Short mmCIF file of C-alpha atoms in Angstrom, two decimals:
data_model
loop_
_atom_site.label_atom_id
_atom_site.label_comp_id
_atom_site.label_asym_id
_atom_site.label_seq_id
_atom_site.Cartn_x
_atom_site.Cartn_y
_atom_site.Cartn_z
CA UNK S 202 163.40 151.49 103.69
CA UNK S 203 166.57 150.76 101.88
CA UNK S 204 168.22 152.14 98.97
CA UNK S 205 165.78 153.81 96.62
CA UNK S 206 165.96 154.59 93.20
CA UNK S 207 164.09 156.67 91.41
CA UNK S 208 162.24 159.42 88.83
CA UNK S 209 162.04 159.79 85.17
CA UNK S 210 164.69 161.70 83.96
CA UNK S 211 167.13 160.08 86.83
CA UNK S 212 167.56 157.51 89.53
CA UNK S 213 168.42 159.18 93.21
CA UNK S 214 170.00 156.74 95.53
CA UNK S 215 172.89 155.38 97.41
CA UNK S 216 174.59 154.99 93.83
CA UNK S 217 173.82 158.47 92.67
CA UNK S 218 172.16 159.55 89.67
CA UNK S 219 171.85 157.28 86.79
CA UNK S 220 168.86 157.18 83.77
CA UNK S 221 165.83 155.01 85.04
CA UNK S 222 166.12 152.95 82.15
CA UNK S 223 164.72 148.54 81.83
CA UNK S 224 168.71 147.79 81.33
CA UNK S 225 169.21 149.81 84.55
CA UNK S 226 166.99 148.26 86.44
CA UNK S 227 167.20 145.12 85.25
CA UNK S 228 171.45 145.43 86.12
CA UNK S 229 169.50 146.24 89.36
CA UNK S 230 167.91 142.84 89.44
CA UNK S 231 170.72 140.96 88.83
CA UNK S 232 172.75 142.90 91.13
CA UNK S 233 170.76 142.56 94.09
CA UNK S 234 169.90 138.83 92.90
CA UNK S 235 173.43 137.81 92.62
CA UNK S 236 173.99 139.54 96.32
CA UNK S 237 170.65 137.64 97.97
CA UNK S 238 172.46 134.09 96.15
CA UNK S 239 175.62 135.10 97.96
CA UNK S 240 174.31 135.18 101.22
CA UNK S 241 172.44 132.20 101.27
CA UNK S 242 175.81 130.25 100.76
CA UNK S 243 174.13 127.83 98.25
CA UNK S 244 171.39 126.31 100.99
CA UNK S 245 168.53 127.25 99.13
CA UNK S 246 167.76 129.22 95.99
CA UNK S 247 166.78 133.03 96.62
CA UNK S 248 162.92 133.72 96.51
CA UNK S 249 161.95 137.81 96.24
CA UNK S 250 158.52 139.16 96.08
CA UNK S 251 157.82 141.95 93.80
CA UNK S 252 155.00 144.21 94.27
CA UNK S 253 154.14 147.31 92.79
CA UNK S 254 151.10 150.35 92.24
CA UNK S 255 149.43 151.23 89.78
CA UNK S 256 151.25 153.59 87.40
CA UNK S 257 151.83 153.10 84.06
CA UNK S 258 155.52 152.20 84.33
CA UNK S 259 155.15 149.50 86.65
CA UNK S 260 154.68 147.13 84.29
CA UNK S 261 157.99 147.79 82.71
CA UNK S 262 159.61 147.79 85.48
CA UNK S 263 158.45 144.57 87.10
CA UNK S 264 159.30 142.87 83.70
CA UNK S 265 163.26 144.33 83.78
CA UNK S 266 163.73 143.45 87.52
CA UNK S 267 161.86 140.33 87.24
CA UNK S 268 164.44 139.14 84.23
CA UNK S 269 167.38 140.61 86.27
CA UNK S 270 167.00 138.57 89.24
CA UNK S 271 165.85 135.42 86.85
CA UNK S 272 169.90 135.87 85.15
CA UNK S 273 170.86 135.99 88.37
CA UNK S 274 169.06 132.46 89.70
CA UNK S 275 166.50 133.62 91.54
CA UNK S 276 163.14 132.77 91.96
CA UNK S 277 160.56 135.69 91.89
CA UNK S 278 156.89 135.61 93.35
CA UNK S 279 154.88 138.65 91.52
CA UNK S 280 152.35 139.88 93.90
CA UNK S 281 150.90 142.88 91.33
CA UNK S 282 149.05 145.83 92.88
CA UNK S 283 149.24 145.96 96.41
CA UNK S 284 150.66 148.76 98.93
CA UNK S 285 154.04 148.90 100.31
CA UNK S 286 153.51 147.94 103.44
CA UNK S 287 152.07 144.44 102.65
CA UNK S 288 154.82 143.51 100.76
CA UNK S 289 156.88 143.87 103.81
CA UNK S 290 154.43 141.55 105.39
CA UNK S 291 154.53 138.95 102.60
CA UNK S 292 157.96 138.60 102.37
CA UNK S 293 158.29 138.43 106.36
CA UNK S 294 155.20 135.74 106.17
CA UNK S 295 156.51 134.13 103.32
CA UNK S 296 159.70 134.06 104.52
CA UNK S 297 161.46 135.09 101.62
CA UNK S 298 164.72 136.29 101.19
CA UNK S 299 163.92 140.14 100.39
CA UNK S 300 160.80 142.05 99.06
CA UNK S 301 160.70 144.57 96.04
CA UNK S 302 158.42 147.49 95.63
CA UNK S 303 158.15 149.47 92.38
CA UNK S 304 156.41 152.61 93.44
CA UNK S 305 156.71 156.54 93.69
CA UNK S 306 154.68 156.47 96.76
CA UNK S 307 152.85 160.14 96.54
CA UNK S 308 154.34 161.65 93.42
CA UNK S 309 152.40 161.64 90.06
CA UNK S 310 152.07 158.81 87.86
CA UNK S 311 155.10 159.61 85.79
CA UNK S 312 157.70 159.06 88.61
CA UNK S 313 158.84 156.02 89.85
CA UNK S 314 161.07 154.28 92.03
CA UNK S 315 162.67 151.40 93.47
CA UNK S 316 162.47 150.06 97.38
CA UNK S 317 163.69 147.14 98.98
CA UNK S 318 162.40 145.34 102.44
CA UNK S 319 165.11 142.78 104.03
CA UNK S 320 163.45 139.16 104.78
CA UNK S 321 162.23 140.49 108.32
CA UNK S 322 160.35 143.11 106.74
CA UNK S 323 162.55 145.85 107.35
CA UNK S 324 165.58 148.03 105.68
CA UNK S 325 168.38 145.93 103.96
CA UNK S 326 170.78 146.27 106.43
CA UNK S 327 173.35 148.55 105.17
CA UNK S 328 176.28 145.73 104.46
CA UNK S 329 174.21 144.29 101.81
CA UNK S 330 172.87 147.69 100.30
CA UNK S 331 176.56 148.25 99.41
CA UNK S 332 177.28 144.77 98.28
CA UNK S 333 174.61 145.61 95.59
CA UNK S 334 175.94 149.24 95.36
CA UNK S 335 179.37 147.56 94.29
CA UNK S 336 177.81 144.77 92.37
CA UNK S 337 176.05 147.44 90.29
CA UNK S 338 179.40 148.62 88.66
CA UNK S 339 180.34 144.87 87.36
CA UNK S 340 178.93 143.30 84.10
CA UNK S 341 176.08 141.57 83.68
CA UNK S 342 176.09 137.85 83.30
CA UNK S 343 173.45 134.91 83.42
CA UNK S 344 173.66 132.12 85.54
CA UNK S 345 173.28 128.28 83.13
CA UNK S 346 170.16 127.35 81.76
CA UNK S 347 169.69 125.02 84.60
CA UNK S 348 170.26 127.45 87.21
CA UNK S 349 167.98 130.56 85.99
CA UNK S 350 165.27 131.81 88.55
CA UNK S 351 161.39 130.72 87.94
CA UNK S 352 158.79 133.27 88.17
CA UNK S 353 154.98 132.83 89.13
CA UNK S 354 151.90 134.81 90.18
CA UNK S 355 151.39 135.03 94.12
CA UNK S 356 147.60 135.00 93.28
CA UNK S 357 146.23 135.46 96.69
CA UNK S 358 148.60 138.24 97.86
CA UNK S 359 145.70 140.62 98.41
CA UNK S 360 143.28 138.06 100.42
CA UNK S 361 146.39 137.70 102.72
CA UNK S 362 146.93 141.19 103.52
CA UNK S 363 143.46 142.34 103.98
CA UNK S 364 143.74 139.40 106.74
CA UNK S 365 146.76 140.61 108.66
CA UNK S 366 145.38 144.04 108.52
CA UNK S 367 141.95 143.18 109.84
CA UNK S 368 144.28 141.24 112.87
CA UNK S 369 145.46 144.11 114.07
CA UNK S 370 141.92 145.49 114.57
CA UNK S 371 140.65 144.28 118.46
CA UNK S 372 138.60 141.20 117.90
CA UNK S 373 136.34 142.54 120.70
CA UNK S 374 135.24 145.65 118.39
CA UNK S 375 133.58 145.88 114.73
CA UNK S 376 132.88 149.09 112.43
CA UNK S 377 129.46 148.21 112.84
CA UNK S 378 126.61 151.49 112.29
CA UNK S 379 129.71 153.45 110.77
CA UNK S 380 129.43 154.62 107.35
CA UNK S 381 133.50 155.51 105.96
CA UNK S 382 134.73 157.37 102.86
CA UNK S 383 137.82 155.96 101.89
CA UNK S 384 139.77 157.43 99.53
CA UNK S 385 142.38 154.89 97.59
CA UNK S 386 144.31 157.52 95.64
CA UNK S 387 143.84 155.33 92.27
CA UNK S 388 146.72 153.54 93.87
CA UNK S 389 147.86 150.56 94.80
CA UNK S 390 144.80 149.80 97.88
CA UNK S 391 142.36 150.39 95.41
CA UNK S 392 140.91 146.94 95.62
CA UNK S 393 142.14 146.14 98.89
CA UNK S 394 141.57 149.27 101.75
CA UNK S 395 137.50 148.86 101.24
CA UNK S 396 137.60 145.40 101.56
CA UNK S 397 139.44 145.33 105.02
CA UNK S 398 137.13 148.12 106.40
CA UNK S 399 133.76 146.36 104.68
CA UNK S 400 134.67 143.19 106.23
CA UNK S 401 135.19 144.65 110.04
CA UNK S 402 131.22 145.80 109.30
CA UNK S 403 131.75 149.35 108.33
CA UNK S 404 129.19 150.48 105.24
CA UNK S 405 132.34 151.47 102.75
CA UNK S 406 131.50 154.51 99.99
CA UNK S 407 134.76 154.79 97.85
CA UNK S 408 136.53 156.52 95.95
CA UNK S 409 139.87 156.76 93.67
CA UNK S 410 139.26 153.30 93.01
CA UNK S 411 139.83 153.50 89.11
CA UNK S 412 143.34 153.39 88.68
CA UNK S 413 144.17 154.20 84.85
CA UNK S 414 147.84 153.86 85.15
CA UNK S 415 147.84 157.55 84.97
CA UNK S 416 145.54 159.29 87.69
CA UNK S 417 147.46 157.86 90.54
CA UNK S 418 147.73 160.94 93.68
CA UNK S 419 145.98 163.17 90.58
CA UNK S 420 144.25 165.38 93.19
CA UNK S 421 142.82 162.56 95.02
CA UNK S 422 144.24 160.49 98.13
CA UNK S 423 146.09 161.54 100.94
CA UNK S 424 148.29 164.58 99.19
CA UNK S 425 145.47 166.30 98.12
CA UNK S 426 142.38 165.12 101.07
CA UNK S 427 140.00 168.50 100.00
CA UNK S 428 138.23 165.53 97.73
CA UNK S 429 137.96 163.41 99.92
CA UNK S 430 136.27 166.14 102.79
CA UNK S 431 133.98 167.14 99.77
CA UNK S 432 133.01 163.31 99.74
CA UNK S 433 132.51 162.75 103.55
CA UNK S 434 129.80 165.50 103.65
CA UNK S 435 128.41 164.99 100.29
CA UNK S 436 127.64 160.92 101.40
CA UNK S 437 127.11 162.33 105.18
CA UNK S 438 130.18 159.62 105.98
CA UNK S 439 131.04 159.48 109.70
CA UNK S 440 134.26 159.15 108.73
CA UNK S 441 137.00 159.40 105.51
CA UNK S 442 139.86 158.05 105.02
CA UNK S 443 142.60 159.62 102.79
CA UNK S 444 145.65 156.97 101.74
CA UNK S 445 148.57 158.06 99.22
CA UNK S 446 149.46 155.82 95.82
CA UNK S 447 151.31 153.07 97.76
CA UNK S 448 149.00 153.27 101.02
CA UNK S 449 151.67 154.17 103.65
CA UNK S 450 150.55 157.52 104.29
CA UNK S 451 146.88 158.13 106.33
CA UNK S 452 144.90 161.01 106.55
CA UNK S 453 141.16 161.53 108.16
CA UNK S 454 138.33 163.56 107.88
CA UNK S 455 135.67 163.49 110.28
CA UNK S 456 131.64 164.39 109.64
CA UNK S 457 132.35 167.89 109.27
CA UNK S 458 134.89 167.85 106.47
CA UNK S 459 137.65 168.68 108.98
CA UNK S 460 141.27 167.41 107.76
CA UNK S 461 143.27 165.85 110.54
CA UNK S 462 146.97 165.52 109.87
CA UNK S 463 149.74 162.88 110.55
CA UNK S 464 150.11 165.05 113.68
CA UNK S 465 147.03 164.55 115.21
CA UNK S 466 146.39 161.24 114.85
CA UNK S 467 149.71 160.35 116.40
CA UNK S 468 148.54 161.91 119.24
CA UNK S 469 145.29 160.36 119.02
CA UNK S 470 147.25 156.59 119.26
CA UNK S 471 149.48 157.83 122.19
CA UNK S 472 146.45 158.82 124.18
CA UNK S 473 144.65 155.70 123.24
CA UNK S 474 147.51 153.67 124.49
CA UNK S 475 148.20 155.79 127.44
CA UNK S 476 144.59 154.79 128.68
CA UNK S 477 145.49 151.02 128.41
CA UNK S 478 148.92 151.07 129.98
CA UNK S 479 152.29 152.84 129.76
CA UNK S 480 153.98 154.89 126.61
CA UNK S 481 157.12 155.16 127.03
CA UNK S 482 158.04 157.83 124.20
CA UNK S 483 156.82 158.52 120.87
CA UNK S 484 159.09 160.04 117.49
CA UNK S 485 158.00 163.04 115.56
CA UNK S 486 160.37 164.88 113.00
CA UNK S 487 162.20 168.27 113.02
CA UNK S 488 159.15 169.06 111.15
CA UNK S 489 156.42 168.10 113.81
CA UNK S 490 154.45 170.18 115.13
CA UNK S 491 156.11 171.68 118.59
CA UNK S 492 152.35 171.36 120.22
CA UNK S 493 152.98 167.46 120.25
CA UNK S 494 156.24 168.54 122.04
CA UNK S 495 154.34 170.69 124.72
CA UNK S 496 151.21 167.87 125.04
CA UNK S 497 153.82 164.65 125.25
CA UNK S 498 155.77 166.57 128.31
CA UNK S 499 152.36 167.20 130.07
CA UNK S 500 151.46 163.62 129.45
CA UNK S 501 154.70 162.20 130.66
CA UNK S 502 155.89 161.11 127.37
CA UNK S 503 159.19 161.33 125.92
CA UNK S 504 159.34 162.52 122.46
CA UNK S 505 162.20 162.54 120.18
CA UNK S 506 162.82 164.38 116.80
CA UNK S 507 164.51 162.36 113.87
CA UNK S 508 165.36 164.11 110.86
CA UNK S 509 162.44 164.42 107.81
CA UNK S 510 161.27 160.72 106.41
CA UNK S 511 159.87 157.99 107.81
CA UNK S 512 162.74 155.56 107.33
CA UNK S 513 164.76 158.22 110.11
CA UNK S 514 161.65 157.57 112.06
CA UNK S 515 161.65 153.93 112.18
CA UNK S 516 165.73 154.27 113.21
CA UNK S 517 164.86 156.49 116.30
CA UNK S 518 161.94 154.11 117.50
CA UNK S 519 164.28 151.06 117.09
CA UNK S 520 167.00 152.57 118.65
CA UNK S 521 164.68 153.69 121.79
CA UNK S 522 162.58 150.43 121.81
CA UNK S 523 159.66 152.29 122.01
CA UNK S 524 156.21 151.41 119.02
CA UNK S 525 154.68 154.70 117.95
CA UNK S 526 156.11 158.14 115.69
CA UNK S 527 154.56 159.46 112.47
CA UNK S 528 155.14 162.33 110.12
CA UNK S 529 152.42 165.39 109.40
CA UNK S 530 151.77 163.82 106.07
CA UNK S 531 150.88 160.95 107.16
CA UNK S 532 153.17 158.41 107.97
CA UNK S 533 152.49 157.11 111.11
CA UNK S 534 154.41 153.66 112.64
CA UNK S 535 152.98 151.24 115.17
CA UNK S 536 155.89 148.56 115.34
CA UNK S 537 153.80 146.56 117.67
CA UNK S 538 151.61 145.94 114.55
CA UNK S 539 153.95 146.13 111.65
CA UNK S 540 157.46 147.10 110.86
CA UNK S 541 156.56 149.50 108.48
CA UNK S 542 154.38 152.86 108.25
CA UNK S 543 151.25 151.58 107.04
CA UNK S 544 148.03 153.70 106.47
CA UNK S 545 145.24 150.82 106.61
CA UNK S 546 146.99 149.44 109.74
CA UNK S 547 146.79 153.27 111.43
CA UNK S 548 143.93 153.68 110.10
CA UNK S 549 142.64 150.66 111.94
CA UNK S 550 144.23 151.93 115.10
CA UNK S 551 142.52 155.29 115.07
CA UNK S 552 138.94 153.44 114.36
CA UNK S 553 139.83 151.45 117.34
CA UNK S 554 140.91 154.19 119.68
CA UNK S 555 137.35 156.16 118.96
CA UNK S 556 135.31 152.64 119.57
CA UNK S 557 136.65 152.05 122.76
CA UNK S 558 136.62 155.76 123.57
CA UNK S 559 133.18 156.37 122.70
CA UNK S 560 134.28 159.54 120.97
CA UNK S 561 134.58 161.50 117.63
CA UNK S 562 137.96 162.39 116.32
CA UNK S 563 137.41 166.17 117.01
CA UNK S 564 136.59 165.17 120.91
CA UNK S 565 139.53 163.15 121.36
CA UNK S 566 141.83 165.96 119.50
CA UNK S 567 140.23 168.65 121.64
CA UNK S 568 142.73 169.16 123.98
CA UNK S 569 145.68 169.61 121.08
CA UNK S 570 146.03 172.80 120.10
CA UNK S 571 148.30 172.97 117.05
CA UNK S 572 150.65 176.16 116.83
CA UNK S 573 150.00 177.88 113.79
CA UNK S 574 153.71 177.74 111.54
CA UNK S 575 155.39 180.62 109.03
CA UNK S 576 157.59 179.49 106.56
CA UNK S 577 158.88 181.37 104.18
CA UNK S 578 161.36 180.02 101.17
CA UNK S 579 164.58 182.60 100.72
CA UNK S 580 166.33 181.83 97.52
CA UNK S 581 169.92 181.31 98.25
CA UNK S 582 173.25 181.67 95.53
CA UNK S 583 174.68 177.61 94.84
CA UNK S 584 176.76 176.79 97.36
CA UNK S 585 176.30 179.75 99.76
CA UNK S 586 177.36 178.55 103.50
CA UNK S 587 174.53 179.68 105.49
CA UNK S 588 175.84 178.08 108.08
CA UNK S 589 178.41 180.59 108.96
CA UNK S 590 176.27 183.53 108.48
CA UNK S 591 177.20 184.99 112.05
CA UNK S 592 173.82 187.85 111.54
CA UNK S 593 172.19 184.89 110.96
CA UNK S 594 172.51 182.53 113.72
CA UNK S 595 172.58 185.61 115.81
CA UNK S 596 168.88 186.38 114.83
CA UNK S 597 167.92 182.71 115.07
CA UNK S 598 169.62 182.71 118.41
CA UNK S 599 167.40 185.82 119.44
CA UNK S 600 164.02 184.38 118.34
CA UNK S 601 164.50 181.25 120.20
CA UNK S 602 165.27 183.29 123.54
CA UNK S 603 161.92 185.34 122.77
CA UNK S 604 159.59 182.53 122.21
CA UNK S 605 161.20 180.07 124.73
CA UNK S 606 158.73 177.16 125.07
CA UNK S 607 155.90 179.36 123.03
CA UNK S 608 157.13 178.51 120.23
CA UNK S 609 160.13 176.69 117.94
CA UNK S 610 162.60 177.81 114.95
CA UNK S 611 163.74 175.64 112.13
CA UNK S 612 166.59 176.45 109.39
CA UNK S 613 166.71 174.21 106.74
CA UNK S 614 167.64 173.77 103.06
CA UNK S 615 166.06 172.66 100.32
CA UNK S 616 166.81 169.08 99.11
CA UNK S 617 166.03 170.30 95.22
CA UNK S 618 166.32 173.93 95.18
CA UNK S 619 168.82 176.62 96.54
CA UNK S 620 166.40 177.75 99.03
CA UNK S 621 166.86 177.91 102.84
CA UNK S 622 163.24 177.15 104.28
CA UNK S 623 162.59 179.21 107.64
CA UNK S 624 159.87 178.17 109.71
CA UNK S 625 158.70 179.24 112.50
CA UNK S 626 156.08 178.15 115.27
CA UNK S 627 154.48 180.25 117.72
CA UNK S 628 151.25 180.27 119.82
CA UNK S 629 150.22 183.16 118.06
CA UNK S 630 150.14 183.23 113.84
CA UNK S 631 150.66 186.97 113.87
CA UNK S 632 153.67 186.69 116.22
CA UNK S 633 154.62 183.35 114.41
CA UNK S 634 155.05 185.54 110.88
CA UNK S 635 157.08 188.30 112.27
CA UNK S 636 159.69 186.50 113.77
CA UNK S 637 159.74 184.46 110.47
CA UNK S 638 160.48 187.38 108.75
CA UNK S 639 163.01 188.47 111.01
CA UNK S 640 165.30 185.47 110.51
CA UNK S 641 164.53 185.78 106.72
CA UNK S 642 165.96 189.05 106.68
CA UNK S 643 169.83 187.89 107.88
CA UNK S 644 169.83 184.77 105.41
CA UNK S 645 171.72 186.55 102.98
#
């Protein structure tokens, strides 16, 4: 993704903090507006899609950043509800010159943010994030009367991506005899996800599918799937389907009620595609679980860590060439099927693997055996260097000789707290928490 802004009380981005206010964000608008007009050296006028989810704030939003980019001359196609992922596709289909979500992805309904897709469907590349960086700091102006943008409704945004995600289904297979629980989060699939997996021929129960404006992620979806299990075995579903408020994130539960993780189903795709022909590597996080690490070797498979987010991700599997990487929560890429993390798409891909397998989610997971993980949270002074704590890197040092390829360490800070996170994965939980609490002892 490219820069995002966003929250309530501020706006956390490339530019720093700043109130998320309409002027803001329509000064946004414009800015970005202004820099798509510049680089399309007067051939055409600028065209941006802007999509959004279903919080309460997304109206204003849409309204400020549609009137930004209107002062600025360019034309806007509003595409309403619809998840993050298709409006990468739209604008890449469309070709437009740049795509617009408003959404706070996971968070609760009073958050919200900002994201921006390049014409391709990917990142703005970063030359043109700071050209709207910079443009952000000069006034705001309007282009004449005779040069303002136009806006209009893209009406049949969400018949066109329920299309391109049922293409990247086999055409050879169906859902047919399957009976899925699909859990929209109150977000912005809500009236999309069932259709795609209803028309492939799956019977579709589901639920957070009454968005209020205000129940988005509100202990439904993919950040909080215990509903969603509850609903699998209370409907005797085959299968659930757990997606976050702007449907890039995929969980599943299978008959049981058993949650499987980001984790798991990125190893589910690898060995799917290692069946059909060769994988050359595959991208976790520092946070990925070091059992993907220890199955991808045995397989053959390089596997690379990027740091924490999906957008690091996406750099590492560009940068290698290689298709497949995903996060624990949920964010899982396939960039032979979209250039985005998309959770109907992997969804699609894990319903695929188990047709042409034959076999349930817990047989073709059998042979991973996740290592159970300590963390523990040490609360640090502001500021502290903790990474010249000599007792510290000594003991870190230490554990890592101890558990060798049984088991992995991981120092790292909070993001909004003064905390230093240790964590700590071993083959054993018991052995896993003590030398947690060993390194937790030399932090300070």
């Amino acid at each position: 993704m490219a820069a995002k802004y966003f929250g309530t009380d501020g706006v956390r981005g490339r530019v720093g903090v700043a109130p998320i206010t309409p002027d803001f964000v329509m000064r946004l608008g414009y800015a970005a507006g202004k820099v798509l007009a510049k680089t399309r050296d007067g051939v055409a006028k600028p065209t941006v899609l802007i999509g959004k989810d279903t919080r309460i704030s997304g109206y204003m939003l849409e309204a400020a950043l549609e009137a930004g980019f209107a002062a600025a001359g360019v034309d806007v196609w509003l595409a309403g509800p619809v998840p993050t992922p298709a409006v990468a596709y739209l604008t890449r289909a469309l070709r437009l010159s740049a795509g617009v979500v408003i959404s706070a992805s996971h968070n609760p309904f009073h958050d919200n943010g900002i994201k921006f897709f390049s014409a391709t469907g990917n990142k703005l590349p970063d030359s043109v994030e700071a050209d709207i960086e910079a443009a952000l700091e000069q006034p705001m102006d309007c282009v004449p009367s005779e040069k303002l943008g136009k806006a209009r409704r893209l009406s049949d945004a969400p018949g066109r991506y329920i299309e391109f995600c049922k293409s990247t289904f086999p055409n050879a297979l169906d859902l047919r005899g399957m009976r899925l629980v699909v859990d929209c989060a109150h977000g912005a699939a809500y009236n999309i996800a069932p259709h795609v997996f209803h028309e492939l021929g799956a019977e579709v129960i589901t639920i957070g599918n009454q968005p209020d404006g205000y129940n988005i992620n509100e202990e439904c979806g993919a950040t909080a799937p215990k509903a969603l299990a509850a609903s699998v075995r209370e409907y005797r579903g085959d299968l659930g389907i757990a997606l976050d408020g702007d449907a890039d994130r995929l969980l599943m539960v299978d008959a049981s009620g058993r949650i499987y993780n980001g984790d798991e189903l990125l190893y589910l795709m690898v060995k799917d595609r290692l069946a059909t022909g060769p994988v050359e590597g595959a991208v976790g996080t520092l946070m990925t679980n070091m059992a993907l690490q220890v199955a991808f070797k045995k397989m053959g498979i390089a596997f690379e860590r990027a740091k924490v987010g999906d957008r690091y991700v996406l750099e590492v599997l560009q940068e290698k060439g290689w298709q497949l990487g995903g996060e624990g929560s949920g964010h899982l890429l396939c960039l032979d099927k979209h250039t985005t993390g998309d959770g109907i798409v992997s969804a699609l891909q894990v319903l695929s693997a188990l047709r042409r397998s034959g076999q349930t989610l817990a047989q073709m997971t059998a042979d991973l055996k996740l290592f159970p993980q300590a963390l523990i949270n040490v609360k640090i002074p502001l500021g502290y260097d903790w990474k010249s704590n000599a007792a510290l890197q000594a003991e870190k040092a230490a554990v890592e000789e101890s558990l060798g390829e049984r088991g992995r360490v991981l120092l790292r800070p909070s993001g909004t707290e003064p905390l230093i996170r240790v964590m700590v994965e071993a083959e054993d939980a018991d052995l896993a928490r003590s030398m947690a609490q060993r390194i937790a002892d030399k932090v300070l």
